[in-house]
Coordinates of N, CA and C in Angstrom, one line a residue:
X132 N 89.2 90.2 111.1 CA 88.9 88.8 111.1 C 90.2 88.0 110.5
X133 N 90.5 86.8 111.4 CA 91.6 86.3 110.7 C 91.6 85.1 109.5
X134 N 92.1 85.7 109.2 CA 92.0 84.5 107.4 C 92.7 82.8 108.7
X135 N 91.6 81.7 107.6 CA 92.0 80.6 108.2 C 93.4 80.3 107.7
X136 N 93.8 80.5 107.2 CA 95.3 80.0 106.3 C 96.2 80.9 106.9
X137 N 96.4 81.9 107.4 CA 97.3 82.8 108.3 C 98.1 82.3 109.2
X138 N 97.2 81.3 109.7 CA 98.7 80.7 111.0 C 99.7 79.6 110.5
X139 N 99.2 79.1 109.6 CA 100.4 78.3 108.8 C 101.1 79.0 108.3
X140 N 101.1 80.2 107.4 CA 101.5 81.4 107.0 C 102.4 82.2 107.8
X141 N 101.9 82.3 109.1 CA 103.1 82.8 109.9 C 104.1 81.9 110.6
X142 N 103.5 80.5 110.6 CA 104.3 79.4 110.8 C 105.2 79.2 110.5
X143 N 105.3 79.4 109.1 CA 106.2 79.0 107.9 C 107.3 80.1 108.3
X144 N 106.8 81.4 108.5 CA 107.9 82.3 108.7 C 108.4 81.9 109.9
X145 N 107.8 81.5 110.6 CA 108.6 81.1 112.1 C 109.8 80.2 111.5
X146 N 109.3 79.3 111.2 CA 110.2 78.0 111.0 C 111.9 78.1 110.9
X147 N 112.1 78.7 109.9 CA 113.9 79.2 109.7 C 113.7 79.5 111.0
X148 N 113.7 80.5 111.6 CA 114.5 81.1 112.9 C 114.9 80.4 113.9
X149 N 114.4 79.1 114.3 CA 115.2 78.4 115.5 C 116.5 78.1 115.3
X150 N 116.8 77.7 114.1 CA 118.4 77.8 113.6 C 119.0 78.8 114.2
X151 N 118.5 79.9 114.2 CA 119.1 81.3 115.0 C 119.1 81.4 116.3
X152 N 118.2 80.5 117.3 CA 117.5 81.2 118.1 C 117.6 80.3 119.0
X153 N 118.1 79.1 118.9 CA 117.7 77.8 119.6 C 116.3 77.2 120.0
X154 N 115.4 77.5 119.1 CA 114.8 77.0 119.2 C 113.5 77.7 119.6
X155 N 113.7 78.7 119.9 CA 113.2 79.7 120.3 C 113.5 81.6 119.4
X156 N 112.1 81.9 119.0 CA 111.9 83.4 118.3 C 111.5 84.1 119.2
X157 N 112.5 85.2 119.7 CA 112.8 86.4 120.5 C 112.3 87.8 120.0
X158 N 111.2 88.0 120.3 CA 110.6 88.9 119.7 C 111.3 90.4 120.6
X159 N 112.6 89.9 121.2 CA 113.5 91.2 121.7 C 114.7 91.3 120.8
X160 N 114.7 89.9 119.7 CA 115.9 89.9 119.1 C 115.8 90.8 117.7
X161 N 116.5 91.8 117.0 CA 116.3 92.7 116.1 C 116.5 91.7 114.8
X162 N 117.3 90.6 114.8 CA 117.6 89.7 113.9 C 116.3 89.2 113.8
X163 N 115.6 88.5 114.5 CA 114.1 87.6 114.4 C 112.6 88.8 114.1
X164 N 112.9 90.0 114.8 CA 112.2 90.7 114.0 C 112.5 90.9 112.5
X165 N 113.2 91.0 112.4 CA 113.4 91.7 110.7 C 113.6 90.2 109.9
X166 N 114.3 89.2 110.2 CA 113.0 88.1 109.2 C 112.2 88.1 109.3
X167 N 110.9 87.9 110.5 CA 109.7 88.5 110.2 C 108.9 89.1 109.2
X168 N 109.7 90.6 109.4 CA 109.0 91.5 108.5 C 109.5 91.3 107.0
X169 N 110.8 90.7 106.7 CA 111.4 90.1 105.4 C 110.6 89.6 104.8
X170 N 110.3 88.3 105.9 CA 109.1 87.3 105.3 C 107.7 87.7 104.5
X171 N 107.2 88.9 105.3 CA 105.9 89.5 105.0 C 105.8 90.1 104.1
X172 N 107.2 90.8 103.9 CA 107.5 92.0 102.6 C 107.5 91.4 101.7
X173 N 108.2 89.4 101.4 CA 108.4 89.0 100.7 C 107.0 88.3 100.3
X174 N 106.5 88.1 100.7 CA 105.0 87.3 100.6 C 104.2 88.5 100.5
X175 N 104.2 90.1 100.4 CA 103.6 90.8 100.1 C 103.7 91.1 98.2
X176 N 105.3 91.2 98.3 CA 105.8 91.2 97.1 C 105.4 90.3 95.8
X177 N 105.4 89.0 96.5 CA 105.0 87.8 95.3 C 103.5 88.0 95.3
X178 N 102.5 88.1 96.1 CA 101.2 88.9 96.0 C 100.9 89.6 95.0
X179 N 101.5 90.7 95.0 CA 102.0 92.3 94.0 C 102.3 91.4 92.3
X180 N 103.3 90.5 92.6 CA 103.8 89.7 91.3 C 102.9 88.9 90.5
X181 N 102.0 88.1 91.5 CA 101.0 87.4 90.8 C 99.7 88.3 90.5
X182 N 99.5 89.6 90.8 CA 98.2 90.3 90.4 C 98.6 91.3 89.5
X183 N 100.0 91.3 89.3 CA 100.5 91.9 87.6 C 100.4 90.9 86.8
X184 N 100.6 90.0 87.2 CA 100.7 88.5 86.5 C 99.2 87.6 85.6
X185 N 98.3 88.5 86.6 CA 96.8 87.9 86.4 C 96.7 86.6 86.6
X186 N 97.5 86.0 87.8 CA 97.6 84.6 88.7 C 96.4 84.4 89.6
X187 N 96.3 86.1 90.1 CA 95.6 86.1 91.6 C 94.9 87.4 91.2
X188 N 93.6 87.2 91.6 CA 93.2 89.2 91.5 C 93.5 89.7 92.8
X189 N 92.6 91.0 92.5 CA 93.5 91.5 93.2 C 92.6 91.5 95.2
X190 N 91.4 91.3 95.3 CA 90.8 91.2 96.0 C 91.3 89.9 97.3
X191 N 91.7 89.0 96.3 CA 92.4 87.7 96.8 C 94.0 88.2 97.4
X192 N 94.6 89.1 96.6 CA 96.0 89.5 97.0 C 95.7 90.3 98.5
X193 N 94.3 91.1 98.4 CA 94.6 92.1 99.6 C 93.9 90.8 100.9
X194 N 93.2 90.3 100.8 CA 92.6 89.4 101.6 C 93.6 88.2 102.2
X195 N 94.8 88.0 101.8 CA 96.1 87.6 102.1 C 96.9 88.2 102.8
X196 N 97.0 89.5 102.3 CA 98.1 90.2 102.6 C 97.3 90.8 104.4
X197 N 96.5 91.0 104.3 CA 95.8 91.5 105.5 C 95.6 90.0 106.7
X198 N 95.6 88.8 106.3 CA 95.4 87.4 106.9 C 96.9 87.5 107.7
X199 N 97.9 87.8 106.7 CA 99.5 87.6 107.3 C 99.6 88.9 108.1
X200 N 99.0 90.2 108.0 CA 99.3 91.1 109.0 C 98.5 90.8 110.3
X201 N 97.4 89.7 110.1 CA 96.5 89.6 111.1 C 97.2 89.0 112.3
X202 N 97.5 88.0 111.3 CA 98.0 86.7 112.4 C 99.8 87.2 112.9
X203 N 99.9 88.3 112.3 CA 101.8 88.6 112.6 C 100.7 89.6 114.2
X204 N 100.3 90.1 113.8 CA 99.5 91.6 115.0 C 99.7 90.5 116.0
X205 N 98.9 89.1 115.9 CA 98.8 88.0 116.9 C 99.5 87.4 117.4
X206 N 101.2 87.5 116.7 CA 102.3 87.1 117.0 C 103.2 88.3 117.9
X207 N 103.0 89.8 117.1 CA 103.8 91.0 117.9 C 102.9 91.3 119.1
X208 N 101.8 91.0 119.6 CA 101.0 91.1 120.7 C 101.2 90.2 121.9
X209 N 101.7 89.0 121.1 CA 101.5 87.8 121.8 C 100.6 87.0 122.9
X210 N 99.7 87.3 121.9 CA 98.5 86.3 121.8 C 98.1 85.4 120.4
X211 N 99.6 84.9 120.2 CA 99.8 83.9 118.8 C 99.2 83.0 119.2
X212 N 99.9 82.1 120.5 CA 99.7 80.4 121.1 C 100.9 80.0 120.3
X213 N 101.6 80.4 120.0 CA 103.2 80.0 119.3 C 103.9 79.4 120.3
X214 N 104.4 78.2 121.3 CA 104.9 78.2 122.2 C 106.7 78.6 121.9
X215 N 107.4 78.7 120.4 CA 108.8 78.8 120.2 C 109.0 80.6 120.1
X216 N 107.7 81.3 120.3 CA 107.7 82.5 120.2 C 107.9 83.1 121.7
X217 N 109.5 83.9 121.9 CA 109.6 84.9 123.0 C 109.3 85.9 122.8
X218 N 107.9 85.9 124.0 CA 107.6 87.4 123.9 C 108.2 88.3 125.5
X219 N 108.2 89.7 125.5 CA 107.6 90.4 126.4 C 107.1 91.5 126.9
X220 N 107.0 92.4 128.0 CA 105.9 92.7 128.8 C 105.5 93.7 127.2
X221 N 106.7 93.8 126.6 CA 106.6 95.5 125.2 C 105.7 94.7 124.8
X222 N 105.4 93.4 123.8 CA 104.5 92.8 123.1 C 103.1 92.4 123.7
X223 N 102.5 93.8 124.0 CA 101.3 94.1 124.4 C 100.7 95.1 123.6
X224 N 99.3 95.1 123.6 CA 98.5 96.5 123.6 C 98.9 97.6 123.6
X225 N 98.5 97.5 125.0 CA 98.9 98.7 125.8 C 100.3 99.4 125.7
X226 N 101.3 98.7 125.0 CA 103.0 99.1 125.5 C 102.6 99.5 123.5
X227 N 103.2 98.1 123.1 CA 103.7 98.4 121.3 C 102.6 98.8 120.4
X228 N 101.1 98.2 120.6 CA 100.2 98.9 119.9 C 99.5 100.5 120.2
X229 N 100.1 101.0 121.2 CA 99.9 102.3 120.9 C 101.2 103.2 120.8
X230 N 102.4 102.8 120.7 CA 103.5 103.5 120.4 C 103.4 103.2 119.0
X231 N 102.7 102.1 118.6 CA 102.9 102.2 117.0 C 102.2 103.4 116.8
X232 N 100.5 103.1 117.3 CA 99.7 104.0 116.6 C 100.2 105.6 117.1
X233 N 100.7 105.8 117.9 CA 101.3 107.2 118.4 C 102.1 107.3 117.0
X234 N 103.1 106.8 117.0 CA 104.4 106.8 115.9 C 104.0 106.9 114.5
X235 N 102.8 106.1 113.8 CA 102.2 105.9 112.7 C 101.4 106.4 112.4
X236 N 100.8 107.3 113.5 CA 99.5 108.2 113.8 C 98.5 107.2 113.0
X237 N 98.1 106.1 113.4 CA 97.2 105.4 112.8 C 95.9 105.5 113.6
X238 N 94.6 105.3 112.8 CA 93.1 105.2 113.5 C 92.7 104.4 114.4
X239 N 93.4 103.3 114.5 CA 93.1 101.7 115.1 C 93.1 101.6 116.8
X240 N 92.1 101.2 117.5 CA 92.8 100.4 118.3 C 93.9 100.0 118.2
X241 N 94.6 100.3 119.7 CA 95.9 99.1 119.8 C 96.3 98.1 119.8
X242 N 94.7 97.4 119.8 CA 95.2 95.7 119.8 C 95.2 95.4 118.3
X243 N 94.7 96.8 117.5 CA 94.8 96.3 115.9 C 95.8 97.4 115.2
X244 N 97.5 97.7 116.3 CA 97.7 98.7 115.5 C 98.9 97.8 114.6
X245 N 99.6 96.9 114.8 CA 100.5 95.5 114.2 C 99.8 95.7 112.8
X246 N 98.7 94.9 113.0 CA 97.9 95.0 111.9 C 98.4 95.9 110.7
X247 N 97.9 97.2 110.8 CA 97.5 98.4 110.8 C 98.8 99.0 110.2
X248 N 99.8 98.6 111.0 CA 101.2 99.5 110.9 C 102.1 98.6 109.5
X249 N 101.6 96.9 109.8 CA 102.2 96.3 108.4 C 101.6 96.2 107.2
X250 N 100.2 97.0 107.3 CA 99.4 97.0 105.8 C 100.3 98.2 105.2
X251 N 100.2 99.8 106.3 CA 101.0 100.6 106.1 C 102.0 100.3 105.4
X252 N 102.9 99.8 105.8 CA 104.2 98.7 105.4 C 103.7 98.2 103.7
X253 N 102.5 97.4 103.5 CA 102.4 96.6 102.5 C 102.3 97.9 101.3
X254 N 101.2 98.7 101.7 CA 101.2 100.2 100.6 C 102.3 101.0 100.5
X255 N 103.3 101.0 101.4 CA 104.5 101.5 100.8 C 105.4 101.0 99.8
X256 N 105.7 99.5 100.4 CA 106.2 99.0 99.4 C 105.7 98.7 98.1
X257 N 104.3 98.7 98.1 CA 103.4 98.9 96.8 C 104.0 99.7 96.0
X258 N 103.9 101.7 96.3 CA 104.4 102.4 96.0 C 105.9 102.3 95.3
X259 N 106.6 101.8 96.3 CA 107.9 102.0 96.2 C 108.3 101.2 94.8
X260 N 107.8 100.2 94.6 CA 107.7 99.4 93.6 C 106.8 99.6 92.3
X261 N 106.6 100.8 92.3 CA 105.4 101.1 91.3 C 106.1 102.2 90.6
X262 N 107.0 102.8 91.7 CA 107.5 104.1 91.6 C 108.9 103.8 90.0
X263 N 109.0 102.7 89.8 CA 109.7 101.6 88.5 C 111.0 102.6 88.6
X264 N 111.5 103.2 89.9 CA 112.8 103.4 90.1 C 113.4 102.5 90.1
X265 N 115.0 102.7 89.9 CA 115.8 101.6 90.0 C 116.0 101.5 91.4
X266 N 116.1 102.2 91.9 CA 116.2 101.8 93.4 C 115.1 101.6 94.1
X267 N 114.6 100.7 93.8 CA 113.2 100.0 94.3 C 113.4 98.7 95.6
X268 N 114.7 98.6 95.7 CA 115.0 97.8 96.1 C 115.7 98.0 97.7
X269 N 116.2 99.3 97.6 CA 116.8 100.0 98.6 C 115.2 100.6 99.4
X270 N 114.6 101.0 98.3 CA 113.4 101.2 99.7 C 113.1 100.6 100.1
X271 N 112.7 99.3 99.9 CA 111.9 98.3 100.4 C 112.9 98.0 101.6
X272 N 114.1 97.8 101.5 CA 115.1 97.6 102.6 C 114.7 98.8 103.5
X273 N 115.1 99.7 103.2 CA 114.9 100.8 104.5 C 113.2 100.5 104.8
X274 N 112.5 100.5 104.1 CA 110.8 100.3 104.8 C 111.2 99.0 105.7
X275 N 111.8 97.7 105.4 CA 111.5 96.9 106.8 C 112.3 97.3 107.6
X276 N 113.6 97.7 107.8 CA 114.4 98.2 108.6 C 113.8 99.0 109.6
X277 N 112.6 100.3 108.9 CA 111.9 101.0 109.7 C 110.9 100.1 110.7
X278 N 110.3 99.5 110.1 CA 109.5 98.5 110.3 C 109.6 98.0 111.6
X279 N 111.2 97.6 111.7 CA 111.6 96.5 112.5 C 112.0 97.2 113.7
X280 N 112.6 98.6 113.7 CA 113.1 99.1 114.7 C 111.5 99.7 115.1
X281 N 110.4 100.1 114.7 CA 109.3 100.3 115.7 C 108.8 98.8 116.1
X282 N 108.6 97.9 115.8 CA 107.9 96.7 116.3 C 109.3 96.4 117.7
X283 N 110.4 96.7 117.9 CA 111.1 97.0 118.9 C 111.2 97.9 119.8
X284 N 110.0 98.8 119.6 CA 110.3 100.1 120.2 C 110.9 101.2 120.0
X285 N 111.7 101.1 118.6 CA 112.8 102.6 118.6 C 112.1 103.2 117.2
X286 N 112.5 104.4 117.1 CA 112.0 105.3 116.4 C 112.9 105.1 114.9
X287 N 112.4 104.7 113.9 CA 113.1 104.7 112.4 C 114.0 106.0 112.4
X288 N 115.2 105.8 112.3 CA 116.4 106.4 112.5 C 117.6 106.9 113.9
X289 N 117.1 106.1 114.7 CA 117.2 106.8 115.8 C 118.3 105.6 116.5

């Protein structure tokens, strides 16, 4: 179910990129993916920040964090209604949500594997950041990086 406050939410992330893009977000461009996923990591992160913080509990942080993966699944699918969002034929079901779920070996439907694959995403970086390494920072980079190169089709390292 999609949280009502999610499409302004992904909105917001849309917004910067026409600067880049003319006006238009190329969901074939590796640059507009990975602000994307930036954006999400970063609004997963301040989530994480405010429920150590006792700003937000924590039921409110996951019910958030799940609204922005909803409405992003809605955007990598493209069935946003975004008209500045370039999609194609890959930003389907059938094509990207089951090479995720192949890739991610996730449980989901395809049309819920976006979803699915950036909550994955959100519990890693949980981890990664729990993990009170100093290099907490370098993960999170390589997690969207991974991120970004499957919501494109390629395989994290490859």
């Amino acid at each position: 179910m999609e949280s009502q406050d999610s499409k302004p939410i992904v909105a917001s992330l849309l917004e910067p990129l026409p600067q880049l893009t003319a006006g238009r977000n190329d969901l074939g461009e590796p640059g507009v993916v990975e602000l994307l996923v930036r954006g999400y990591v970063d609004q997963c992160l301040s989530a994480f920040q405010q429920v150590l913080g006792e700003e937000l509990d924590l039921d409110t942080a996951i019910d958030a964090i799940n609204g922005q993966a909803t409405a992003l699944n809605a955007v990598f699918l493209g069935t946003s209604g975004f008209d500045t969002v370039v999609v194609h034929p890959w930003n389907s079901a059938d094509q990207l949500g089951v090479f995720l779920r192949d890739a991610l070996d996730l449980d989901f439907a395809p049309e819920d594997c976006v979803r699915a694959g950036l909550i994955h995403l959100a519990t890693h970086v949980m981890h990664a950041i729990q993990g009170g390494q100093d290099a907490w920072e370098q993960q999170v980079d390589a997690l969207v990086g991974d991120m970004r190169d499957l919501l494109l089709g390629r395989l994290p390292g490859q």
